[in-house]
Coordinates of C-alpha atoms and ligand atoms in Angstrom, one line a residue:
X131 CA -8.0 -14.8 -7.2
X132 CA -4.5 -16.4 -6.5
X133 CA -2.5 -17.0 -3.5
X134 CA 1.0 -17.0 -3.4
X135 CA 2.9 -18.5 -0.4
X136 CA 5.9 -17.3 0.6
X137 CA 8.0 -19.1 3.4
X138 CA 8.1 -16.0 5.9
X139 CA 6.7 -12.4 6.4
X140 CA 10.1 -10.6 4.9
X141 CA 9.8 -12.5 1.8
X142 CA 6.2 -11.9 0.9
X143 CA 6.6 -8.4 2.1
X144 CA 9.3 -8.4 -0.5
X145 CA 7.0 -9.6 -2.9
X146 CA 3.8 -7.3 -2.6
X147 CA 6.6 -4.4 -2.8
X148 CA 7.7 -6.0 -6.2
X149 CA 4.5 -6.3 -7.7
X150 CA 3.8 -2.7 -6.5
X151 CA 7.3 -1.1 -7.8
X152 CA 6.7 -2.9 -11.2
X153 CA 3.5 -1.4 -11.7
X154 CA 4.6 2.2 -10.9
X155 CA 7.8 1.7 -13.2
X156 CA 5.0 0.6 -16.3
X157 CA 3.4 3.5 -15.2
X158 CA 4.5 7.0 -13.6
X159 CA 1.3 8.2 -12.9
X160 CA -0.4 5.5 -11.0
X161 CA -3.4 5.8 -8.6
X162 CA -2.3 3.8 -5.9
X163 CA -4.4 2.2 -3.1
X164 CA -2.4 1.8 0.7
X165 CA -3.4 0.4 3.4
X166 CA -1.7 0.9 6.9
X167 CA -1.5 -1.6 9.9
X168 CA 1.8 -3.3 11.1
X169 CA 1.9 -6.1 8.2
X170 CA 2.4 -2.9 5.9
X171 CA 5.1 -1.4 7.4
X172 CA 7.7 -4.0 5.7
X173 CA 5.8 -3.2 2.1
X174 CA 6.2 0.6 2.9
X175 CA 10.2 -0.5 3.7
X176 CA 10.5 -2.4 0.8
X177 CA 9.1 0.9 -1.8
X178 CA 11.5 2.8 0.5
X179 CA 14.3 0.5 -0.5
X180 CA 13.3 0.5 -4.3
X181 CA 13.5 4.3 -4.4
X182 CA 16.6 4.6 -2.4
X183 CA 18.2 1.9 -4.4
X184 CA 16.3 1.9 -7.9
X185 CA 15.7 4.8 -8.0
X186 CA 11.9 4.2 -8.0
X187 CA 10.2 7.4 -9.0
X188 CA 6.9 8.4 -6.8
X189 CA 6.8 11.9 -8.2
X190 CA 4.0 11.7 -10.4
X191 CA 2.0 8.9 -7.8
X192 CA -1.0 9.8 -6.5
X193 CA -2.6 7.9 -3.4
X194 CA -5.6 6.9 -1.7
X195 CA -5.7 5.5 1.6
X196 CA -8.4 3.2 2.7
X197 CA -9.3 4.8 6.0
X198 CA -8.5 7.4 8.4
X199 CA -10.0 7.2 12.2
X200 CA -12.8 10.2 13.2
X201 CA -11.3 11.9 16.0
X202 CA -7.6 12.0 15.0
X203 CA -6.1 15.0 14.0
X204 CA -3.1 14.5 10.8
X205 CA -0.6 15.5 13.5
X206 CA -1.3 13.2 16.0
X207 CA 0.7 10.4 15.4
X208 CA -1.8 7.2 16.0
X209 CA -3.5 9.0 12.9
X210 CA -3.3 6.9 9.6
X211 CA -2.2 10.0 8.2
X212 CA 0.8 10.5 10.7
X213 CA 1.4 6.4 10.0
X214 CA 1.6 7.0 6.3
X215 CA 4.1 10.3 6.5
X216 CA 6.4 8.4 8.8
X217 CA 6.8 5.0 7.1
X218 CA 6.1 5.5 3.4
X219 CA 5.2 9.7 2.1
X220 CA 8.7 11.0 4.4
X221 CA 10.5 8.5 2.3
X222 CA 10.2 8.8 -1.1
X223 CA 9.9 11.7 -3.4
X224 CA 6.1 12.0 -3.7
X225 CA 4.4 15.3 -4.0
X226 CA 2.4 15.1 -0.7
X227 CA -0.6 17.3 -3.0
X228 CA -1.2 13.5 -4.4
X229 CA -1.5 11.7 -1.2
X230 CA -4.8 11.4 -0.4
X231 CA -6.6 9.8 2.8
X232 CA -10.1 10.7 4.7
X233 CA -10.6 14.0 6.6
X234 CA -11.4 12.0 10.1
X235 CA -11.8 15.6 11.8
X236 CA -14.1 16.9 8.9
X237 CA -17.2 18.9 10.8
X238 CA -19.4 17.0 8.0
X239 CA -18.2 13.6 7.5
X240 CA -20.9 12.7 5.3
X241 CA -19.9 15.5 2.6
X242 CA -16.5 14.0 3.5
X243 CA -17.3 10.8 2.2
X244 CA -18.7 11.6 -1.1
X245 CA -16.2 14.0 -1.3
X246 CA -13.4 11.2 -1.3
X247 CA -15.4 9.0 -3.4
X248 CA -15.7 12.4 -6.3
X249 CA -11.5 12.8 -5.9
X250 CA -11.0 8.8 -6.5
X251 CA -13.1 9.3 -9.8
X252 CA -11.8 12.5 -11.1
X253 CA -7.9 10.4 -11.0
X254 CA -9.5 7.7 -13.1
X255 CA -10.1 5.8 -10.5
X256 CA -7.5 3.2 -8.3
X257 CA -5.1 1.0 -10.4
X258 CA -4.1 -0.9 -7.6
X259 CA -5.4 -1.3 -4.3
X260 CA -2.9 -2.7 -1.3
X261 CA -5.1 -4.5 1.2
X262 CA -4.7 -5.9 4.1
X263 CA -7.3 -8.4 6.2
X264 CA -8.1 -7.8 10.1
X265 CA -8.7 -10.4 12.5
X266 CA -12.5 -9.4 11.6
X267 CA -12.6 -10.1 8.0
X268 CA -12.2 -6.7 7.2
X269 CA -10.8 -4.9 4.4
X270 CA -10.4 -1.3 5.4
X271 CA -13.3 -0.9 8.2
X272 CA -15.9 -2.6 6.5
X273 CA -16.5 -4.9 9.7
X274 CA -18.9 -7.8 9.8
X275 CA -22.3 -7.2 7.9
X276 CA -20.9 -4.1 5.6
X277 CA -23.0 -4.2 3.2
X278 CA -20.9 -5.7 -0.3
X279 CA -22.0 -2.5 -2.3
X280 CA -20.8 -0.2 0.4
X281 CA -19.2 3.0 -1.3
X282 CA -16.7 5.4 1.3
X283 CA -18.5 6.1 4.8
X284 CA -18.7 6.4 8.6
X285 CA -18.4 3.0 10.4
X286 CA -17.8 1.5 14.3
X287 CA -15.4 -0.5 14.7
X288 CA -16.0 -4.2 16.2
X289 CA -14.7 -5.1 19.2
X290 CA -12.1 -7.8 18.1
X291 CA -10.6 -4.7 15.5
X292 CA -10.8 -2.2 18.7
X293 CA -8.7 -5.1 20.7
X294 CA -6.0 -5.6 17.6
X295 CA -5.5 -2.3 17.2
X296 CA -5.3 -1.3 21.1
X297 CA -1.7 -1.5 21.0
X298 CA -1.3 1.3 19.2
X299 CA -3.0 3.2 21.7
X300 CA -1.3 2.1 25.1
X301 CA -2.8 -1.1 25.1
X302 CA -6.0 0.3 26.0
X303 CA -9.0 -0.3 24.0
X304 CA -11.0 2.9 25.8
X305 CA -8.6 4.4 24.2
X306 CA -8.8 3.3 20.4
X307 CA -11.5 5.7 18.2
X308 CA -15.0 3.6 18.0
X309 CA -15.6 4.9 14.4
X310 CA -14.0 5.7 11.3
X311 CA -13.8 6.8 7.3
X312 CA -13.1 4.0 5.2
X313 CA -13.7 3.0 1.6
X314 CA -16.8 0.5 1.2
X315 CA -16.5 -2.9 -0.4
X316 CA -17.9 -1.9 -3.6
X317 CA -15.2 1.2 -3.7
X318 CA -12.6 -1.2 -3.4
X319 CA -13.9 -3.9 -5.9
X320 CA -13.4 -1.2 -8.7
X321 CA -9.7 -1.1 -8.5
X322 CA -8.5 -2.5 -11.6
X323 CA -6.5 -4.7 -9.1
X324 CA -6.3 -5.8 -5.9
X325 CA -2.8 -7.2 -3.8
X326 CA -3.6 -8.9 -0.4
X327 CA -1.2 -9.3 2.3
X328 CA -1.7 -11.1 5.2
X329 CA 1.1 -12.9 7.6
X330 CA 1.6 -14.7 10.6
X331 CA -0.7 -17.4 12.7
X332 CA -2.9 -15.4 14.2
X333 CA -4.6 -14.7 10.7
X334 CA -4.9 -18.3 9.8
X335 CA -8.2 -19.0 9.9
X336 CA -9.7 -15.7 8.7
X337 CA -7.2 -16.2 5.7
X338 CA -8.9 -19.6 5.0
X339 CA -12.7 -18.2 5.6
X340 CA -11.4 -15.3 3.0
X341 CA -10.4 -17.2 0.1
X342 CA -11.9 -20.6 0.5
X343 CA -14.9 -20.3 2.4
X344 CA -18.3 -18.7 1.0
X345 CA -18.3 -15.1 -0.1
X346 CA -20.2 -13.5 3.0
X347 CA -21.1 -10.1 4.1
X348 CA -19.8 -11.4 7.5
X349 CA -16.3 -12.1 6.1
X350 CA -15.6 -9.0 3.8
X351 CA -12.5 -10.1 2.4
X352 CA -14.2 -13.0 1.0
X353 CA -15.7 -10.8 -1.3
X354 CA -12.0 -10.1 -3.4
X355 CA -13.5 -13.4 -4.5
X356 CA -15.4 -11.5 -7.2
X357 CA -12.5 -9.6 -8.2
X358 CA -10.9 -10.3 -11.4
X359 CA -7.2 -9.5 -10.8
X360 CA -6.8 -10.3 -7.0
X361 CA -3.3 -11.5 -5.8
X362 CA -3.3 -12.7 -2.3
X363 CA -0.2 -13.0 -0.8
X364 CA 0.6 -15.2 2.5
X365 CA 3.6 -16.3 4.6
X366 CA 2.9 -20.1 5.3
X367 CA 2.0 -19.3 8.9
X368 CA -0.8 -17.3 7.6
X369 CA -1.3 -20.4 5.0
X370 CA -1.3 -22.9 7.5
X371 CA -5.3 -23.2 7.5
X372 CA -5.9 -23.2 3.5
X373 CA -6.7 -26.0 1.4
X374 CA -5.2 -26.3 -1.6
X375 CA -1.4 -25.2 -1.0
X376 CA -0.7 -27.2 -3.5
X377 CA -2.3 -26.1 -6.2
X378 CA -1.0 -22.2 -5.3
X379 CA 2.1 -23.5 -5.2
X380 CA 1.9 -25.3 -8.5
X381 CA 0.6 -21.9 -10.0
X382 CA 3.2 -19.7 -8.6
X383 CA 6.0 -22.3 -9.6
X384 CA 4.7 -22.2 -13.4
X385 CA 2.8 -19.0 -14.0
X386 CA 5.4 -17.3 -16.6
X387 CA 3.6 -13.8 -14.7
X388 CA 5.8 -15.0 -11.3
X389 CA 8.9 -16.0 -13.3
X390 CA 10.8 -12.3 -12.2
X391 CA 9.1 -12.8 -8.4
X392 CA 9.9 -16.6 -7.4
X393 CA 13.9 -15.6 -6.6
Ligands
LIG410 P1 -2.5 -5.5 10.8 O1 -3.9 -4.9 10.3 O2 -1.6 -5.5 9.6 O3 -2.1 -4.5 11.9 O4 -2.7 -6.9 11.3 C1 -4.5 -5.4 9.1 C2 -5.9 -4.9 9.1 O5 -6.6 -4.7 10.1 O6 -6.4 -4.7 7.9

C-alpha cells in the first residue's frame, strides 16, 4: 500500500483522475472499477475534463460499479445507476452496453449476484478498482464483520452508513434503502489494482484504523492492506490522524512512478 497526501480535496481528486486517465490511455479496453458517493463526483469531473480536453477515449471501457441499492429503480435518480449516468456515463463517449452495475430491482437477487460475479470474469476480470471508504470502514457495502472472502451479495446497511448517506434522501434516514448489492471484499481484492480516495476531517480516524491499524473484519478497508498494488490517496484533513506522513511524503516526493503526478 501507499498513501499519497495531497494538500486539499481538488488536488487529490485531480490525482486519482490522473492515475485513472493514464491507465485507460495504456489501455483502451480497460475493465474499470467506480465507485459513487460525493468524494467521487470531483474524480468523475476530472475524467469528464480529460475527455473533453484530451480527448480521453472511453469507447472501448467497460465498467463495473461496486453496488447498487435493492429497491431503486435505474430511473430513479438516488439510484447509483442514475448517479453514475449523470456525473460520469452522460459525459464521455462510453458505450453504455459496457457499463455495468447490480440489478437492485432483480426479482432474484441471489441469481443476480452470481450473475455479476460470472460478467466480472468473462471481461478478464477488473484492472483497476476506484474505491472509496465510508464512515464505517466500508469498501462498497461490506459493513462491519463482512466476511474478508465475501464475493458479490445482499447486505444491510449499518446505521452510521444509513445516517451518511441520508442526505441523499431528504435528510431522512427512514428514507435511505436498508439493504443492498455490493461486491464482497474478496471480489475487490482481485483487481489487479486498487486506488483509494478519501478526503476531508470527518474521515480521519477511519483513514488511520484503515491503513495503520490491524487488518480487521470490523474495519474492511484495512484489508487493501493485503493488496499488492493499492494507492491510497488523502487530502491532509483526511491525513491528519496517520502516523507516518512523513514517510508518504518522502515516497511520493522520490518515487520516479509520481514524477508526472507531483505538479
Ligand atoms: P462518500 O462515501 O464519498 O459520500 O463519503 C464514501 C463511501 O461510503 O464509500
Amino acid at each position: 500500500m501507499e498513501v499519497i497526501i495531497r494538500p486539499d480535496e481538488q488536488s487529490a481528486a485531480r490525482l486519482v483522475g490522473g492515475i485513472i486517465a493514464k491507465e485507460l490511455h495504456a489501455r483502451p479496453q480497460l475493465v474499470l472499477g467506480l465507485a459513487t458517493g460525493g468524494t467521487m463526483e470531483k474524480v468523475y469531473d476530472e475524467l469528464a475534463r480529460h475527455h473533453r480536453e484530451e480527448k480521453l477515449d472511453f469507447s472501448l471501457c467497460r465498467t463495473f460499479n461496486l453496488d447498487e441499492y435493492i429497491g431503486l429503480a435505474p430511473d430513479d435518480p438516488r439510484s447509483y445507476r442514475a448517479y453514475m449516468n449523470r456525473q460520469l456515463f452522460g459525459r464521455v463517449n462510453i458505450d453504455p452496453r459496457n457499463t455495468h452495475l447490480p440489478d437492485g430491482m432483480a426479482r432474484d437477487l441471489s441469481a443476480e449476484c452470481r450473475h455479476y460475479e460470472h460478467l466480472i470474469h468473462d471481461c478478464g476480470g477488473i484492472d483497476v478498482q476506484l474505491l472509496g471508504i465510508g464512515r464505517s470502514g466500508h469498501i462498497g457495502f461490506n459493513e462491519p464483520l463482512s466476511a474478508l472472502r465475501s464475493r458479490t451479495r445482499e447486505k444491510a446497511l449499518a446505521p452510521t452508513t444509513i445516517e451518511q448517506n441520508a442526505i441523499y434522501f431528504d435528510n431522512d434516514p427512514a428514507k435511505v434503502p436498508k439493504r443492498a448489492i455490493t461486491m464482497g471484499v474478496g471480489t475487490i481484492l482481485e483487481a489487479h489494482r486498487c486506488v483509494v480516495l478519501v478526503t476531508g476531517k470527518a474521515k480521519a480516524d477511519i483513514v488511520a484504523k484503515a491503513v495503520e491499524g490491524p487488518i480487521t473484519a470490523m474495519v474492511t478497508a484495512s484489508v487493501l492492506q493485503l493488496h499488492p498494488r493499492c494507492t491510497v490517496v488523502v487530502d491532509e484533513a483526511a491525513a491528519s490522524k496517520l502516523q507516518g506522513t512523513d514517510y508518504y511524503r518522502w515516497i511520493f516526493e522520490n518515487e520516479p512512478e509520481w514524477a508526472e503526478f507531483r505538479r
